[in-house]
mmCIF file of C-alpha atoms in Angstrom:
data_model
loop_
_atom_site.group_PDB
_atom_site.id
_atom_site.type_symbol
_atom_site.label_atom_id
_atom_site.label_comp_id
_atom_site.label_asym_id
_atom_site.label_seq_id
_atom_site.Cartn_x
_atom_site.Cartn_y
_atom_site.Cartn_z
ATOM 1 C CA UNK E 1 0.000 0.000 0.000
ATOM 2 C CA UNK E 2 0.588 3.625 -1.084
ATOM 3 C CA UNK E 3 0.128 4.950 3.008
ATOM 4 C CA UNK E 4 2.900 5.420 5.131
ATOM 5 C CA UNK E 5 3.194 4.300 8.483
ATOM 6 C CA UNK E 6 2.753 7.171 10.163
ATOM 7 C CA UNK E 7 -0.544 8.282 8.253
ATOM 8 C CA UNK E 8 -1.544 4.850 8.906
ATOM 9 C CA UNK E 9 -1.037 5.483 12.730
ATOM 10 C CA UNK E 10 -2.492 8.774 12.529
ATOM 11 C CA UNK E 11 -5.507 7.819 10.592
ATOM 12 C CA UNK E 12 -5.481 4.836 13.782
ATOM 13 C CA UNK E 13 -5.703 7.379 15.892
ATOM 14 C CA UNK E 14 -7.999 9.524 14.364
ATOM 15 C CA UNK E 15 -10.635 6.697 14.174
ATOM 16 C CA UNK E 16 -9.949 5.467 17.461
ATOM 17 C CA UNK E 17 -11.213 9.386 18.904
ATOM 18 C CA UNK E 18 -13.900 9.484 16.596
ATOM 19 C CA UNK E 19 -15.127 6.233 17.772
ATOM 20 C CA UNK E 20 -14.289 6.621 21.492
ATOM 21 C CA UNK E 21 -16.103 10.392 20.869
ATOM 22 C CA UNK E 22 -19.254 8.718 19.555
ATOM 23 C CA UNK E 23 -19.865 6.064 22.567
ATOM 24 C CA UNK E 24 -18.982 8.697 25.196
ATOM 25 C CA UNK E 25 -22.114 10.417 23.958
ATOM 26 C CA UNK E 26 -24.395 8.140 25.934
ATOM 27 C CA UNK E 27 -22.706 9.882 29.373
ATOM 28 C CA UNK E 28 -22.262 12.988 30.274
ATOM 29 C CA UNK E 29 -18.724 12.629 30.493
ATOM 30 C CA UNK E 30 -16.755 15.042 27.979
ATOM 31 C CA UNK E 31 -13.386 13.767 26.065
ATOM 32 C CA UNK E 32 -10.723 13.826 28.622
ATOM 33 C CA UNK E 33 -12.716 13.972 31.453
ATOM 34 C CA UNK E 34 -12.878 9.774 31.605
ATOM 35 C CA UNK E 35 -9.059 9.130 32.498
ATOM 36 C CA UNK E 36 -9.826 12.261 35.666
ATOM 37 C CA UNK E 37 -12.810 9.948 36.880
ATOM 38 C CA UNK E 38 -10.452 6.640 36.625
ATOM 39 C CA UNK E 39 -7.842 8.744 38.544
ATOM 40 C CA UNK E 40 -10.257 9.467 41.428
ATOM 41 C CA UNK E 41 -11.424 6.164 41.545
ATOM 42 C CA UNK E 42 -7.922 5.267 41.845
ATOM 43 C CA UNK E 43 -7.424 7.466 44.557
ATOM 44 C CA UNK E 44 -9.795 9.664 45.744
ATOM 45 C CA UNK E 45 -9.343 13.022 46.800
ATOM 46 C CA UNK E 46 -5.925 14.052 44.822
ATOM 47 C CA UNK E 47 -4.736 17.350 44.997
ATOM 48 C CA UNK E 48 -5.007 19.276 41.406
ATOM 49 C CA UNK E 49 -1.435 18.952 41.004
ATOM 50 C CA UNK E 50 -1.492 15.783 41.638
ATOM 51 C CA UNK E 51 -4.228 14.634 38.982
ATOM 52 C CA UNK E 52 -2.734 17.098 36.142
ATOM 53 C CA UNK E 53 0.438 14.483 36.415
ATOM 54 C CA UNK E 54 -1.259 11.296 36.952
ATOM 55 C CA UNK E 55 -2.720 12.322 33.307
ATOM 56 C CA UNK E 56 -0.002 14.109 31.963
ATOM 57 C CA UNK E 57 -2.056 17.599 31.612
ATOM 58 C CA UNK E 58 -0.744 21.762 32.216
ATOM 59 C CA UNK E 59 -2.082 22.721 35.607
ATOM 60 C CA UNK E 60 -4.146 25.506 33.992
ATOM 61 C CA UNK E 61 -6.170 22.651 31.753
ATOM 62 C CA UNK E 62 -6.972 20.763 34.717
ATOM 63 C CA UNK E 63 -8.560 23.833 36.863
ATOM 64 C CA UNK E 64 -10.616 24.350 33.938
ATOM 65 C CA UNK E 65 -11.669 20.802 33.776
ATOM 66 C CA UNK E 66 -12.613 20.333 37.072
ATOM 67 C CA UNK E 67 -14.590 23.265 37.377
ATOM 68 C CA UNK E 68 -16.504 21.753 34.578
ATOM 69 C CA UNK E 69 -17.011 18.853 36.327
ATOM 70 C CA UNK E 70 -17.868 20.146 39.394
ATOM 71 C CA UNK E 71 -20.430 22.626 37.579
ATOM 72 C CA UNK E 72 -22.380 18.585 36.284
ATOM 73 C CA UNK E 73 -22.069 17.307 39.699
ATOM 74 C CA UNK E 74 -18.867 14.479 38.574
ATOM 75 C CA UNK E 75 -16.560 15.690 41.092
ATOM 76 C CA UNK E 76 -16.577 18.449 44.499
ATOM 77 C CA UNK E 77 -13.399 19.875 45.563
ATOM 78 C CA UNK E 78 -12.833 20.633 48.904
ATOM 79 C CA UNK E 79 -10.072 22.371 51.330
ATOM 80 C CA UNK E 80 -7.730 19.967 52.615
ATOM 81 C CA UNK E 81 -8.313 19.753 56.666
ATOM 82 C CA UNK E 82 -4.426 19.904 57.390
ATOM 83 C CA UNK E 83 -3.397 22.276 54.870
ATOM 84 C CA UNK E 84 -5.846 24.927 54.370
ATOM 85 C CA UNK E 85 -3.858 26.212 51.122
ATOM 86 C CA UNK E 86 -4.519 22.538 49.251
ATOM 87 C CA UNK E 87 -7.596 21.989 48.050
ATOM 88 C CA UNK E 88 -8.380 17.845 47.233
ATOM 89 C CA UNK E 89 -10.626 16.637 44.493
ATOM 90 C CA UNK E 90 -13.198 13.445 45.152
ATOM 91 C CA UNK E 91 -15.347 11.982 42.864
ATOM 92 C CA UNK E 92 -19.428 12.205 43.383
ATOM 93 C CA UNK E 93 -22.237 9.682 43.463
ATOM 94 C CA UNK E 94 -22.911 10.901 40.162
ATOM 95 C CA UNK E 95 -19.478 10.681 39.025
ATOM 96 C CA UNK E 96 -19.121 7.358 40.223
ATOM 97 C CA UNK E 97 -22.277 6.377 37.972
ATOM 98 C CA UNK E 98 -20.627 8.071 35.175
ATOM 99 C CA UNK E 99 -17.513 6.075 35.877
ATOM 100 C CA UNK E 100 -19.284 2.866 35.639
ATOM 101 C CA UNK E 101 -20.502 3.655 31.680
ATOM 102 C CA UNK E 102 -17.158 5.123 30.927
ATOM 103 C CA UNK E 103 -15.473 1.725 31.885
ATOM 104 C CA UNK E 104 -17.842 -0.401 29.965
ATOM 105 C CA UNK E 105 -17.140 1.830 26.883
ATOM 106 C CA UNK E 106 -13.649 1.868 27.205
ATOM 107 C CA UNK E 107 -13.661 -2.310 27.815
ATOM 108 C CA UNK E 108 -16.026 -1.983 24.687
ATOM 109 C CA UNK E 109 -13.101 -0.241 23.081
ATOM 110 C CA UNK E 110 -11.039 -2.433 23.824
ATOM 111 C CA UNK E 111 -12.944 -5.621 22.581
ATOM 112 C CA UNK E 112 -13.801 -3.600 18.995
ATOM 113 C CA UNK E 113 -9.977 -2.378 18.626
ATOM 114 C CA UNK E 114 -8.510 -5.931 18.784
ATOM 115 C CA UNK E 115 -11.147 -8.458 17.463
ATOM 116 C CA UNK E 116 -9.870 -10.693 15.584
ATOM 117 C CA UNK E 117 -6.687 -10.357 16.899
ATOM 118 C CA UNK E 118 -4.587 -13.854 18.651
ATOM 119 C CA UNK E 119 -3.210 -12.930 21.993
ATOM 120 C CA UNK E 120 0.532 -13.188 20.855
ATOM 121 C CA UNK E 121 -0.738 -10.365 18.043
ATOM 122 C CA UNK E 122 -1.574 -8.123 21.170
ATOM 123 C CA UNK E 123 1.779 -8.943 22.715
ATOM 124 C CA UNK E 124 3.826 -8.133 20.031
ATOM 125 C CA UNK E 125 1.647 -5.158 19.061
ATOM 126 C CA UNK E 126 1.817 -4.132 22.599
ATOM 127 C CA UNK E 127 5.883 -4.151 22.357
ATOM 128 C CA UNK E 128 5.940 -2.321 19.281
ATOM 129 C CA UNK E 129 3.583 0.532 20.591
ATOM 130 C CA UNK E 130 5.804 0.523 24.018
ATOM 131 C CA UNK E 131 8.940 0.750 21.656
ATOM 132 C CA UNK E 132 7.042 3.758 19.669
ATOM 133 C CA UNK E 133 6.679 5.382 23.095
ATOM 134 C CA UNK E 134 10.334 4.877 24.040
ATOM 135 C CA UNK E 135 11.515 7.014 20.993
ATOM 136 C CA UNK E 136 9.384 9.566 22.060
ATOM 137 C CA UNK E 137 10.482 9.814 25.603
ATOM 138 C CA UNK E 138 14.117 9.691 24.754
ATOM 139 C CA UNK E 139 13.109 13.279 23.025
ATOM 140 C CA UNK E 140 10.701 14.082 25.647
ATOM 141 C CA UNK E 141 11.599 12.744 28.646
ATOM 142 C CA UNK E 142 8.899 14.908 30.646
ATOM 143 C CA UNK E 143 6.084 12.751 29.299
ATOM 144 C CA UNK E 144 7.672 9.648 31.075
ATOM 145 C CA UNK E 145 5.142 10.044 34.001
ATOM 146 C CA UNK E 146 1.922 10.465 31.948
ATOM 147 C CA UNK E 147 3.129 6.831 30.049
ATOM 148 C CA UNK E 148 3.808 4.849 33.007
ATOM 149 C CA UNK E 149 0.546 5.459 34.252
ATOM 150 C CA UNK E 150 -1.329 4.789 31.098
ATOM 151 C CA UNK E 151 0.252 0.554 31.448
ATOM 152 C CA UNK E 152 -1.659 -0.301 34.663
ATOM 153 C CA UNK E 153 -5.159 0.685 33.710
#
């Protein structure tokens, strides 16, 4: 074929958002805002600072999304009790609702990216995506932290 790798990847990507866009539609979840919810379920009550590097995110973009998730009830921040200068985020009844459907779409996801695919095809395509990333990081070695959190989920 004519397509180059990287368009090929790109045009991955591409169709993985416009997929991943289309299911989150059922929630009231906005892109982005999924991976905050699976960090509070994580561990609930993380500073701001603390969630903008679990998911690799400028300080500035996560205020903004948490206010807008705070404004449709997902999250509630509060002052931390020790430190009245911290203020902790924790996820909401609601939000933990909204968590639920986000997981099932993104283990639907998962399930539509790789059918028909053996499980030594997902290991080896798993090693070449974690090789992918290594490149990267040896040029950007600040992203290391938003990576390594990405392999547990």
């Amino acid at each position: 074929s004519n397509k180059s790798l990287q368009g090929l990847f790109l045009q991955t990507a591409r169709l993985h958002f416009l997929r991943s866009h289309s299911l989150m539609g059922i929630t009231e979840v906005h892109h982005g805002q999924g991976g905050l919810l699976i960090a509070l379920k994580y561990k609930d009550g993380q500073t701001q600072k603390e969630l903008a590097n679990f998911m690799g995110r400028k300080p500035a973009t996560m205020t903004v999304m948490i206010q807008r998730m705070e404004k449709n009830g997902l999250v509630r921040k509060e002052q931390d009790k020790e430190d009245q200068r911290t203020t902790r985020v924790y996820i909401t009844k609601k939000g933990k609702e909204e968590y639920q459907k986000v997981r099932k779409i993104f283990d639907q996801m998962e399930g539509e990216m790789f059918a028909n695919f053996s499980v030594e095809e997902k290991i080896v395509f798993k090693r070449l995506l974690m090789q992918i990333q290594g490149n990267f990081l040896e040029k950007i070695p600040d992203a290391k932290l938003f990576c390594e959190k990405e392999h547990k989920e």
